[in-house]
Amino acid sequence: MNTKFDELLEFPCRFPFKILGLADERLPDLVVEVLQQHAPGDYSPKVRPSSKGNYHSVSVNVMVQSKEHVELLYTELGNIELVKYVL
């Protein structure tokens, strides 16, 4: 990934992730599981269903340490089977 997070943010900092995935009750738990592996902490994800109920949006703030840390989290969250997009 060739991002400019290091130019835009001062690390460490809280970074908001929004994960869009299939409407499955396991999605928030899978997101937290990945976050615990790479950024251990106490997470309370906010889940919002789409208007038709086919998808869920999971929002969570994560303490990130570097540009590489943000990029790693984007990649790992995107690798979750139920996930369609990571914003």
mmCIF file of C-alpha atoms in Angstrom, residues 25-68:
data_model
loop_
_atom_site.group_PDB
_atom_site.id
_atom_site.type_symbol
_atom_site.label_atom_id
_atom_site.label_comp_id
_atom_site.label_asym_id
_atom_site.label_seq_id
_atom_site.Cartn_x
_atom_site.Cartn_y
_atom_site.Cartn_z
ATOM 1 C CA GLU A 25 -24.087 -11.996 13.711
ATOM 2 C CA ARG A 26 -20.459 -13.218 13.688
ATOM 3 C CA LEU A 27 -19.135 -10.128 11.882
ATOM 4 C CA PRO A 28 -18.489 -7.892 14.955
ATOM 5 C CA ASP A 29 -16.784 -10.768 16.791
ATOM 6 C CA LEU A 30 -14.567 -11.544 13.793
ATOM 7 C CA VAL A 31 -13.590 -7.869 13.529
ATOM 8 C CA VAL A 32 -12.688 -7.699 17.236
ATOM 9 C CA GLU A 33 -10.744 -10.965 16.951
ATOM 10 C CA VAL A 34 -8.532 -9.492 14.207
ATOM 11 C CA LEU A 35 -8.102 -6.252 16.148
ATOM 12 C CA GLN A 36 -7.056 -8.140 19.286
ATOM 13 C CA GLN A 37 -4.348 -9.938 17.296
ATOM 14 C CA HIS A 38 -2.803 -6.730 15.942
ATOM 15 C CA ALA A 39 -3.905 -3.982 18.364
ATOM 16 C CA PRO A 40 -4.986 -5.476 21.700
ATOM 17 C CA GLY A 41 -7.500 -3.364 23.570
ATOM 18 C CA ASP A 42 -11.042 -3.034 24.855
ATOM 19 C CA TYR A 43 -13.348 -2.636 21.845
ATOM 20 C CA SER A 44 -17.052 -1.836 21.667
ATOM 21 C CA PRO A 45 -17.917 -1.929 17.967
ATOM 22 C CA LYS A 46 -21.044 -0.133 16.811
ATOM 23 C CA VAL A 47 -23.131 -2.159 14.370
ATOM 24 C CA ARG A 48 -25.655 -0.639 11.984
ATOM 25 C CA PRO A 49 -27.728 -2.651 9.506
ATOM 26 C CA SER A 50 -28.243 -1.470 5.935
ATOM 27 C CA SER A 51 -31.689 -0.257 4.883
ATOM 28 C CA LYS A 52 -32.538 -3.621 3.307
ATOM 29 C CA GLY A 53 -30.823 -5.595 6.061
ATOM 30 C CA ASN A 54 -28.418 -7.444 3.748
ATOM 31 C CA TYR A 55 -25.288 -5.785 5.129
ATOM 32 C CA HIS A 56 -23.919 -4.510 8.416
ATOM 33 C CA SER A 57 -21.571 -1.626 9.095
ATOM 34 C CA VAL A 58 -19.199 -2.151 12.022
ATOM 35 C CA SER A 59 -17.478 1.009 13.323
ATOM 36 C CA VAL A 60 -14.617 0.900 15.788
ATOM 37 C CA ASN A 61 -11.834 3.249 16.926
ATOM 38 C CA VAL A 62 -8.392 1.677 17.200
ATOM 39 C CA MET A 63 -5.173 2.984 18.755
ATOM 40 C CA VAL A 64 -2.653 2.737 15.915
ATOM 41 C CA GLN A 65 1.110 3.111 16.238
ATOM 42 C CA SER A 66 2.286 3.858 12.686
ATOM 43 C CA LYS A 67 1.398 4.092 9.013
ATOM 44 C CA GLU A 68 2.358 0.427 8.637
#
